[in-house]
Coordinates of C-alpha atoms in Angstrom, one line a residue:
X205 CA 27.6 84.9 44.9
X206 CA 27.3 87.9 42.1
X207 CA 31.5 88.2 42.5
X208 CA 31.7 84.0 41.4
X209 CA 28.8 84.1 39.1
X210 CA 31.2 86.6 37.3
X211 CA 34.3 84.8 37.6
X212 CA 32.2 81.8 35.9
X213 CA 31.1 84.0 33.1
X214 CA 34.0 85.5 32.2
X215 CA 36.0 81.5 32.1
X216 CA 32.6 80.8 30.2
X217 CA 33.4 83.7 27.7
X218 CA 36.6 83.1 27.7
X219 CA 36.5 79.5 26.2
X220 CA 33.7 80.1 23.5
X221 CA 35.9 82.5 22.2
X222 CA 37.4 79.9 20.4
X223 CA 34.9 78.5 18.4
X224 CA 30.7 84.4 15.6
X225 CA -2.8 94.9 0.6
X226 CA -4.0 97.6 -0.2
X227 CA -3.7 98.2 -3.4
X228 CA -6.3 100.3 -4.9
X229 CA -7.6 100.9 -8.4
X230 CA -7.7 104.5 -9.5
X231 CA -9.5 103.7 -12.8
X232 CA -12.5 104.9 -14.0
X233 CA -14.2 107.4 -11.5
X234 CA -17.2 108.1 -13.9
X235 CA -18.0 104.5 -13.9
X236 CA -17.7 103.7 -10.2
X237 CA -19.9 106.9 -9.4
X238 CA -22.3 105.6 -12.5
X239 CA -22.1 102.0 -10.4
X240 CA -22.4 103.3 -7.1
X241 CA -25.2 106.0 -7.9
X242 CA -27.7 103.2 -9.4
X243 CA -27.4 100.6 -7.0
X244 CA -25.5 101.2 -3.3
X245 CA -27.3 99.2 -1.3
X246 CA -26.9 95.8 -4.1
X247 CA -23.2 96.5 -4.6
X248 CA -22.6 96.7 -0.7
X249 CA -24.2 93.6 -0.2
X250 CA -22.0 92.0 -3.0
X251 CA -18.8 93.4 -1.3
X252 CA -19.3 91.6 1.5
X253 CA -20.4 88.4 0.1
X254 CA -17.6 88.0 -2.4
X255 CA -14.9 89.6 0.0
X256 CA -14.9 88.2 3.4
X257 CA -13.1 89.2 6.5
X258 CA -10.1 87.3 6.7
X259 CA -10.0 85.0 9.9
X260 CA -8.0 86.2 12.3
X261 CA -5.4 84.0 13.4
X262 CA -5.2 82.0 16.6
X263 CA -2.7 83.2 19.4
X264 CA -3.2 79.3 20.7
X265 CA -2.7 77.1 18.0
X266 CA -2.3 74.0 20.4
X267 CA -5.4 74.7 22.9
X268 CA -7.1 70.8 23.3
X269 CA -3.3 69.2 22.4
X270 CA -2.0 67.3 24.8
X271 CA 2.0 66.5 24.1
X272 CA 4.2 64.3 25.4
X273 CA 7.8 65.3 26.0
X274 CA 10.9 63.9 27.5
X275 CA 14.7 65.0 28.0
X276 CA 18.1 63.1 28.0
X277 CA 19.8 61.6 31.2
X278 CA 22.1 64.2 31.3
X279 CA 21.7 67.4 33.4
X280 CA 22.9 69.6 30.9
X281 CA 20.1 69.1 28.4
X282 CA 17.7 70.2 31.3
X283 CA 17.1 73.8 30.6
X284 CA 16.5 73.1 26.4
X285 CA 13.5 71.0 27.6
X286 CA 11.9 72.9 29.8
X287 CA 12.1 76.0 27.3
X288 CA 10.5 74.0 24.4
X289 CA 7.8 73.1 27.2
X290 CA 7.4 76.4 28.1
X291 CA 7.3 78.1 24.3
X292 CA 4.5 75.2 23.2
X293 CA 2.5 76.2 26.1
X294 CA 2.1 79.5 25.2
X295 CA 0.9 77.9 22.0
X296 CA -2.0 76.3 23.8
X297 CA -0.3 72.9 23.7
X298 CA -0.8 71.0 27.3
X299 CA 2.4 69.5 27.8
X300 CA 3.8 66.8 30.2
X301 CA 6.8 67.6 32.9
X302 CA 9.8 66.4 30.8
X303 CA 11.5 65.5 34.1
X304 CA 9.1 62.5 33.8
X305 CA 10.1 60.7 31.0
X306 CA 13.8 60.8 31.5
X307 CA 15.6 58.8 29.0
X308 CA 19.0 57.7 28.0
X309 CA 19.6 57.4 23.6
X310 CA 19.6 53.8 23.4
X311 CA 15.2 54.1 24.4
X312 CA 14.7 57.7 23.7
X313 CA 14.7 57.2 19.9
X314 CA 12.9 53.9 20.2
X315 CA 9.9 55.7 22.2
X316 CA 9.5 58.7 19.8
X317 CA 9.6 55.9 17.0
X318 CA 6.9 53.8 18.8
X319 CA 5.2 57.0 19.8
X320 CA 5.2 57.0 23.5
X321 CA 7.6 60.2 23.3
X322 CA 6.8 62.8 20.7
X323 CA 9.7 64.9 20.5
X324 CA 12.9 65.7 23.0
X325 CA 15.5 68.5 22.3
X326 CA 18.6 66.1 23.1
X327 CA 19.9 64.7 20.0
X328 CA 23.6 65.3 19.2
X329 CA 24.3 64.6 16.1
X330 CA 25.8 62.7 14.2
X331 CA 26.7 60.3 17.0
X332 CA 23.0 60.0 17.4
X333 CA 22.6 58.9 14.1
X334 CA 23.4 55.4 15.1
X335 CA 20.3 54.9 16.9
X336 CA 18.3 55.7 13.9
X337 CA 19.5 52.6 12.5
X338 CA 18.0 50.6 14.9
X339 CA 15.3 47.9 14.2
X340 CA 11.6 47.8 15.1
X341 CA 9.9 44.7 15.9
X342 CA 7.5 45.7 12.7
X343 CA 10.8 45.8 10.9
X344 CA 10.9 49.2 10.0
X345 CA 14.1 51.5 11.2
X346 CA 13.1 53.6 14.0
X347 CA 14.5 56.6 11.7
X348 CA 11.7 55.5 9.1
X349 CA 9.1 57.5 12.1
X350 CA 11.6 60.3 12.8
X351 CA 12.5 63.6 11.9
X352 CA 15.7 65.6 12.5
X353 CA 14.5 69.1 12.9
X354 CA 15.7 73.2 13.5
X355 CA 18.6 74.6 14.0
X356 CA 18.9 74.3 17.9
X357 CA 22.4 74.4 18.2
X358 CA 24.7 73.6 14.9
X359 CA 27.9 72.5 16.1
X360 CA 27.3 73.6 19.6
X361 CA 28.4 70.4 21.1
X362 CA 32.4 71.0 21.7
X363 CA 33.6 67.4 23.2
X364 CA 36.9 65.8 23.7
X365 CA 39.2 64.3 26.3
X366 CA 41.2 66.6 28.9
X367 CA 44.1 65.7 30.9
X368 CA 45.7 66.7 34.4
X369 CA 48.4 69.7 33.2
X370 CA 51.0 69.3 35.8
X371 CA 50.6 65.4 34.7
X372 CA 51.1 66.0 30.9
X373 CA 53.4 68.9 31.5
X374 CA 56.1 65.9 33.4
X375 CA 56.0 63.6 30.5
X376 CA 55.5 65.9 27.9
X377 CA 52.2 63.7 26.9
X378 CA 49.5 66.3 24.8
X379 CA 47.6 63.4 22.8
X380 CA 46.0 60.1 23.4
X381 CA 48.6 58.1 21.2
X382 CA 52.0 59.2 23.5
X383 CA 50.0 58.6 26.7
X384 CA 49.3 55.0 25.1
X385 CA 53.0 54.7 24.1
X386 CA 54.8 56.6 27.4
X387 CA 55.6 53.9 29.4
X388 CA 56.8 56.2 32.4
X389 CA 53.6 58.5 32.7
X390 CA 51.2 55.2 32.2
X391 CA 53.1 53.6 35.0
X392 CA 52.6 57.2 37.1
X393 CA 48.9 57.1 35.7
X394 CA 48.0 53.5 36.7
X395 CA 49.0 54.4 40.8
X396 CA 45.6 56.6 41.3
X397 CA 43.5 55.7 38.3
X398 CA 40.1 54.6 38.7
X399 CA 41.4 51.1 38.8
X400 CA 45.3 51.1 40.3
X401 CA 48.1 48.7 39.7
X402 CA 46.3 47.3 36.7
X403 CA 49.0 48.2 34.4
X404 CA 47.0 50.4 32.0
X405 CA 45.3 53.8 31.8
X406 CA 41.7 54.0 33.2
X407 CA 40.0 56.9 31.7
X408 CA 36.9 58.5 32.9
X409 CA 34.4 58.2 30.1
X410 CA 30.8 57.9 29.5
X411 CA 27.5 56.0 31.5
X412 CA 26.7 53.5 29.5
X413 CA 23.8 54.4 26.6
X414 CA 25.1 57.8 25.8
X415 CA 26.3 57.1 22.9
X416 CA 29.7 58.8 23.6
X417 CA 30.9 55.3 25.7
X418 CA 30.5 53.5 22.3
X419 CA 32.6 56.6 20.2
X420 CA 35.5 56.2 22.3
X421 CA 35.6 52.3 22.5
X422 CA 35.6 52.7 18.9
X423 CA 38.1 54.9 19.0
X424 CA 40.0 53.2 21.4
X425 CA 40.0 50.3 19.0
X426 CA 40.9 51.8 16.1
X427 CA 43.5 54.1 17.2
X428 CA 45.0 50.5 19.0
X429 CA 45.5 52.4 22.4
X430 CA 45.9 49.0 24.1
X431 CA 47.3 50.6 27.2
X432 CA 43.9 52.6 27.6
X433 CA 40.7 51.3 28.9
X434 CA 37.6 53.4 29.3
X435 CA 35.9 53.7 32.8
X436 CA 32.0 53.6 32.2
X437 CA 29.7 55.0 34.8
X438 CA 27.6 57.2 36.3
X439 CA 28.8 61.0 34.6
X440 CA 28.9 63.5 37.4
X441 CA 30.4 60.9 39.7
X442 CA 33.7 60.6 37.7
X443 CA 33.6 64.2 37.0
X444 CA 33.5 65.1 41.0
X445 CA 36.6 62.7 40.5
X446 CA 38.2 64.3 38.3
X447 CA 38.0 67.7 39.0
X448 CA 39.6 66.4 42.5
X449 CA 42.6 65.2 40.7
X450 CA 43.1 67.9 38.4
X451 CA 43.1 70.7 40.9
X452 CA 45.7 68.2 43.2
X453 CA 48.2 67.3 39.7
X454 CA 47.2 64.0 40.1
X455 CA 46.9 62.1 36.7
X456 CA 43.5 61.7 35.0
X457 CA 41.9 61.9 31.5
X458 CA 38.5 62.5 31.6
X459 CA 36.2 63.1 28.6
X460 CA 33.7 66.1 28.5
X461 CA 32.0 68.7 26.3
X462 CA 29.6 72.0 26.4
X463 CA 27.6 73.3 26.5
X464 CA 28.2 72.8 30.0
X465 CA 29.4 74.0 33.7
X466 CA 31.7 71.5 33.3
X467 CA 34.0 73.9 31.5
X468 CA 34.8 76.3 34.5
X469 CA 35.9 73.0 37.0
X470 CA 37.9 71.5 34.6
X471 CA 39.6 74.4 32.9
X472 CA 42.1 74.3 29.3
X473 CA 45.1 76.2 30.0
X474 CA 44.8 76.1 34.1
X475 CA 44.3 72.9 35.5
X476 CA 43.7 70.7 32.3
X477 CA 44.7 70.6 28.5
X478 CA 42.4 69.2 25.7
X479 CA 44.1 65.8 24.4
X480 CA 45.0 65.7 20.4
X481 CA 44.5 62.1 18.8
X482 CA 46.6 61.5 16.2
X483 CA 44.0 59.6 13.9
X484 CA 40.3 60.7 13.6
X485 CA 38.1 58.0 14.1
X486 CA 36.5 56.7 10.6
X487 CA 33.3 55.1 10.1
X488 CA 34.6 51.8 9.9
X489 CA 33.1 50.6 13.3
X490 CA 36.2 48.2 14.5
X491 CA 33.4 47.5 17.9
X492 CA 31.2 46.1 15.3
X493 CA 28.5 48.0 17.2
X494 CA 25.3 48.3 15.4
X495 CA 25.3 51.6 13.6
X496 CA 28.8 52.2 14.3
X497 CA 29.2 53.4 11.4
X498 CA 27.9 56.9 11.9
X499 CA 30.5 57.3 14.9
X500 CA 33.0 58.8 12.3
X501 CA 34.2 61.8 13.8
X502 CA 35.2 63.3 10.1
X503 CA 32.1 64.7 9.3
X504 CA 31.4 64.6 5.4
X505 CA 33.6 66.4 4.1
X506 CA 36.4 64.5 5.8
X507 CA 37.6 67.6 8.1
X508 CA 36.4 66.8 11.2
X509 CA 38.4 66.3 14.6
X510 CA 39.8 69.5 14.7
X511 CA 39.0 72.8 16.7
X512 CA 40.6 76.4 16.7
X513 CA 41.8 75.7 20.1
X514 CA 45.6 77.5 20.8
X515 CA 48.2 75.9 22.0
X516 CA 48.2 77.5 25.3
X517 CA 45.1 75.0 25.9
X518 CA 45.8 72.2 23.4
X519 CA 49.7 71.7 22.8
X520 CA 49.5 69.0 20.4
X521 CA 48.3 72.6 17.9
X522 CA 51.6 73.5 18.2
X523 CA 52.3 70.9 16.0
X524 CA 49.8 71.2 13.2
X525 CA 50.9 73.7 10.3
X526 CA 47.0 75.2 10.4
X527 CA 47.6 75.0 14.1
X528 CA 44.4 73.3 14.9
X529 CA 43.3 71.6 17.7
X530 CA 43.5 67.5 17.0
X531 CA 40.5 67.1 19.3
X532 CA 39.9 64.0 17.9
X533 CA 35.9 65.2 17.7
X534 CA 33.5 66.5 15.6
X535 CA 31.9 69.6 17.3
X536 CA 28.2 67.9 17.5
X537 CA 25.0 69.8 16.0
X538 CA 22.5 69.3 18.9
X539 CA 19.1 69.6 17.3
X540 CA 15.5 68.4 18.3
X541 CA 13.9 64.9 17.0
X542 CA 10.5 64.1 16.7
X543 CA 7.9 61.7 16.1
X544 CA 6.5 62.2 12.2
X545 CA 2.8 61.9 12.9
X546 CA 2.9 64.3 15.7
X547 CA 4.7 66.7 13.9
X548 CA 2.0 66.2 10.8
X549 CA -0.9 66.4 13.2
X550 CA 0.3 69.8 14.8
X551 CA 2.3 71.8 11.7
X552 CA 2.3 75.1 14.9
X553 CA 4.3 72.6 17.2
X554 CA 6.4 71.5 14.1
X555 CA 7.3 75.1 12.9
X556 CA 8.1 76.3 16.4
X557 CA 10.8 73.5 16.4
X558 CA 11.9 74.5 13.2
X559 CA 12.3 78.1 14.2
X560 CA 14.1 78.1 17.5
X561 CA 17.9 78.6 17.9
X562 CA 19.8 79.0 21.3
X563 CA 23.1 80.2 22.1
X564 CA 26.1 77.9 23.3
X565 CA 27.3 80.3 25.5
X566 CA 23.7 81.2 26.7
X567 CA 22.6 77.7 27.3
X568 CA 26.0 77.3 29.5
X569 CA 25.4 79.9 31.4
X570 CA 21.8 78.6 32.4
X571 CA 24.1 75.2 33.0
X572 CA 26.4 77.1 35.5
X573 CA 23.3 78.7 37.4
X574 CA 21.6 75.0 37.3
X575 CA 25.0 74.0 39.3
X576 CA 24.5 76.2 42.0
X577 CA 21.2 75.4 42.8
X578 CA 18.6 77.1 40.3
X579 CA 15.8 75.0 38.7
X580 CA 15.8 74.4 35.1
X581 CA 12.0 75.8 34.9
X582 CA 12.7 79.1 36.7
X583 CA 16.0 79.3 34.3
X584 CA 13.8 78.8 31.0
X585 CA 11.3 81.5 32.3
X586 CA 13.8 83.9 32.8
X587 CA 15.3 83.7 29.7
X588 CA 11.6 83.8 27.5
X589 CA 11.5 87.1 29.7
X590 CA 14.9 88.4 28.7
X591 CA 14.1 87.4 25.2
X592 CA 10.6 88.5 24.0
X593 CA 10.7 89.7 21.0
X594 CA 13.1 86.7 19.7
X595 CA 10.9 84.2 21.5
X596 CA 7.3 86.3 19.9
X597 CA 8.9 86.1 16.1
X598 CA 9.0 82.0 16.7
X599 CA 5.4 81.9 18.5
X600 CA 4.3 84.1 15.1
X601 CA 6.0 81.9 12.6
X602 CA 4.2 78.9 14.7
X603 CA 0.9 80.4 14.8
X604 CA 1.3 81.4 11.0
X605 CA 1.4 77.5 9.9
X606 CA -1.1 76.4 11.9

């Protein structure tokens, strides 16, 4: 067990190295001798009445607060929630099992809008920026009762699309555009895709809700891969699939990201490459899916889509002059969201959120030891252990702005 938790690590290590007051008077003796000399006992007295004892300040800033906290639908958000549940708590806060409110984008935003859900620690942004453009039967956005918040993990969500190596090795196809266009591998591609004989390339993509199945239609549609359809369904199901296929050469595409586990089954430069796309998605939403727009992958400054990814696991780099990556997305800032007038009501809670920030290769790790069996609860304990004095710096700044 210790020999493949090591083996994990170092493919784990391995792939993230792509992405490093008092101030006294001295003045006039004679005068405070004079002062204290004539009346002690009065001046004392006046001391402590016009100086009091500063309060001291509350280790549980939360103690009486109940909060209400959920997690996305996918396993590998499991281990942020339950450390955010575990750091609040030793604020004082009493706060629900995330595990019970379990919810996929398209109603997670709308219940911390409505406030049935006060925060989660599952956004990724900016994909998730679509949902904050979403109505309320008051009329008001649901990002009108939200705020985006800390600095979790910016730019921590690596995604794109990888692809069988033996499979893309044979037709020399290393992007999404000469799959679409290669009539030979498509027809090689179609025998054992998800759906055979079909004539097209069925990719494994998203569930439905997670905001990614709505990215790559769009970019489906835009890039006019017509030969390229997009399985939707449950996650880890299609990923069991495709791991199977990659490890037997047998075609597949299959979109992922990290941080995950998913990274040390399905590995660049052994059994899979990372796919280039030739264009980057813009935001001009050709689904016409409501807030579409924000599923540009270019980021604001235009740049995005690309990754310092090699060659040796992204060919298509070969042919960039800056030898970049055309991953075809922007690596996603995964941040908490939260309810405004729970984060008004409890300023310990909100600075807490503000102040905590978690390492991709860290949380990927917990994600690996979450594969082989370990719960998400024991994983967040052991890493508030292995991380005191980080973890009492944010419980200080929280207790600070209570």
């Amino acid at each position: 067990m210790k020999s493949k938790r090591w083996t994990k690590l170092l493919l784990l290590l391995a792939a993230f190295a792509l992405f490093a007051a008092a101030c006294g008077d001295d003045g006039d003796d004679d005068a405070t001798e004079t002062a204290e000399t004539e009346a002690p006992a009065a001046t004392t007295e006046a001391m402590v009445e016009e100086e009091p004892m500063e309060e001291e300040m509350s280790m549980t800033p939360g103690e009486g607060v109940s909060v209400t906290m959920g997690r996305a639908n996918w396993s590998t958000g499991y281990f942020q929630a339950e450390l955010y549940k575990q750091l609040l708590e030793e604020l004082g806060y009493t706060v629900s099992d995330p595990a019970e409110l379990e919810l996929g984008p398209n109603l997670g935003y709308i219940a911390m809008a409505e406030g049935q859900m006060d925060f989660w620690a599952n956004s990724w942004y900016p994909g998730h920026l679509a949902w904050l453009a979403g109505e309320l039967p008051d009329g008001s956005l649901v990002g009108d009762h939200l705020t985006v918040l800390g600095e979790e993990m910016i730019a921590g969500g690596l995604q794109g699309f990888l692809v069988t190596k033996s499979f893309a090795d044979e037709f020399g196809v290393y992007t999404m555009d000469a799959l679409n266009s290669n009539a030979d591998a498509l027809a090689a591609f179609d025998e054992t895709d998800p759906v055979p004989g079909n004539g097209i390339a069925d990719i494994f993509g998203c569930p439905e809700s997670w905001t990614c199945d709505n990215i790559i239609t769009n970019q489906i549609l835009f890039s006019g891969w017509d030969n390229i359809n997009q399985t939707i369904a449950g996650y880890d199901a299609m990923f069991a699939q495709a791991v199977d296929s990659a490890n037997e050469g047998v075609p597949m595409v299959a979109y992922t990201w990290t941080p995950s586990a998913y990274i040390t089954q399905l590995r660049p430069g052994d059994n899979v490459y990372w796919m280039g796309v030739d264009e980057i998605l813009d935001d001009s939403n050709p689904s016409g899916t409501e807030g579409g727009e924000e599923h540009s992958q270019r980021g604001e400054d235009g740049t995005g889509g690309y990754a310092a990814i090699g060659p040796d696991q992204c060919p298509s780099a070969a042919d960039n002059a800056d030898g970049l990556c055309p991953i075809g997305w922007i690596a996603a800032d995964i941040l908490v969201t939260a309810n405004n007038d729970f984060l008004a009501a409890n300023p310990a809670a909100a600075a807490l959120l503000e102040a905590v920030k978690l390492s991709v290769i860290e949380v990927s790790l917990a994600n690996v030891e979450q594969g082989e069996g370990a719960a998400p609860g024991d994983l967040a304990t052991d890493w508030i252990a292995n991380n005191r004095a980080t973890v009492d710096a944010w419980l200080d700044a929280a207790r600070a702005a209570a």
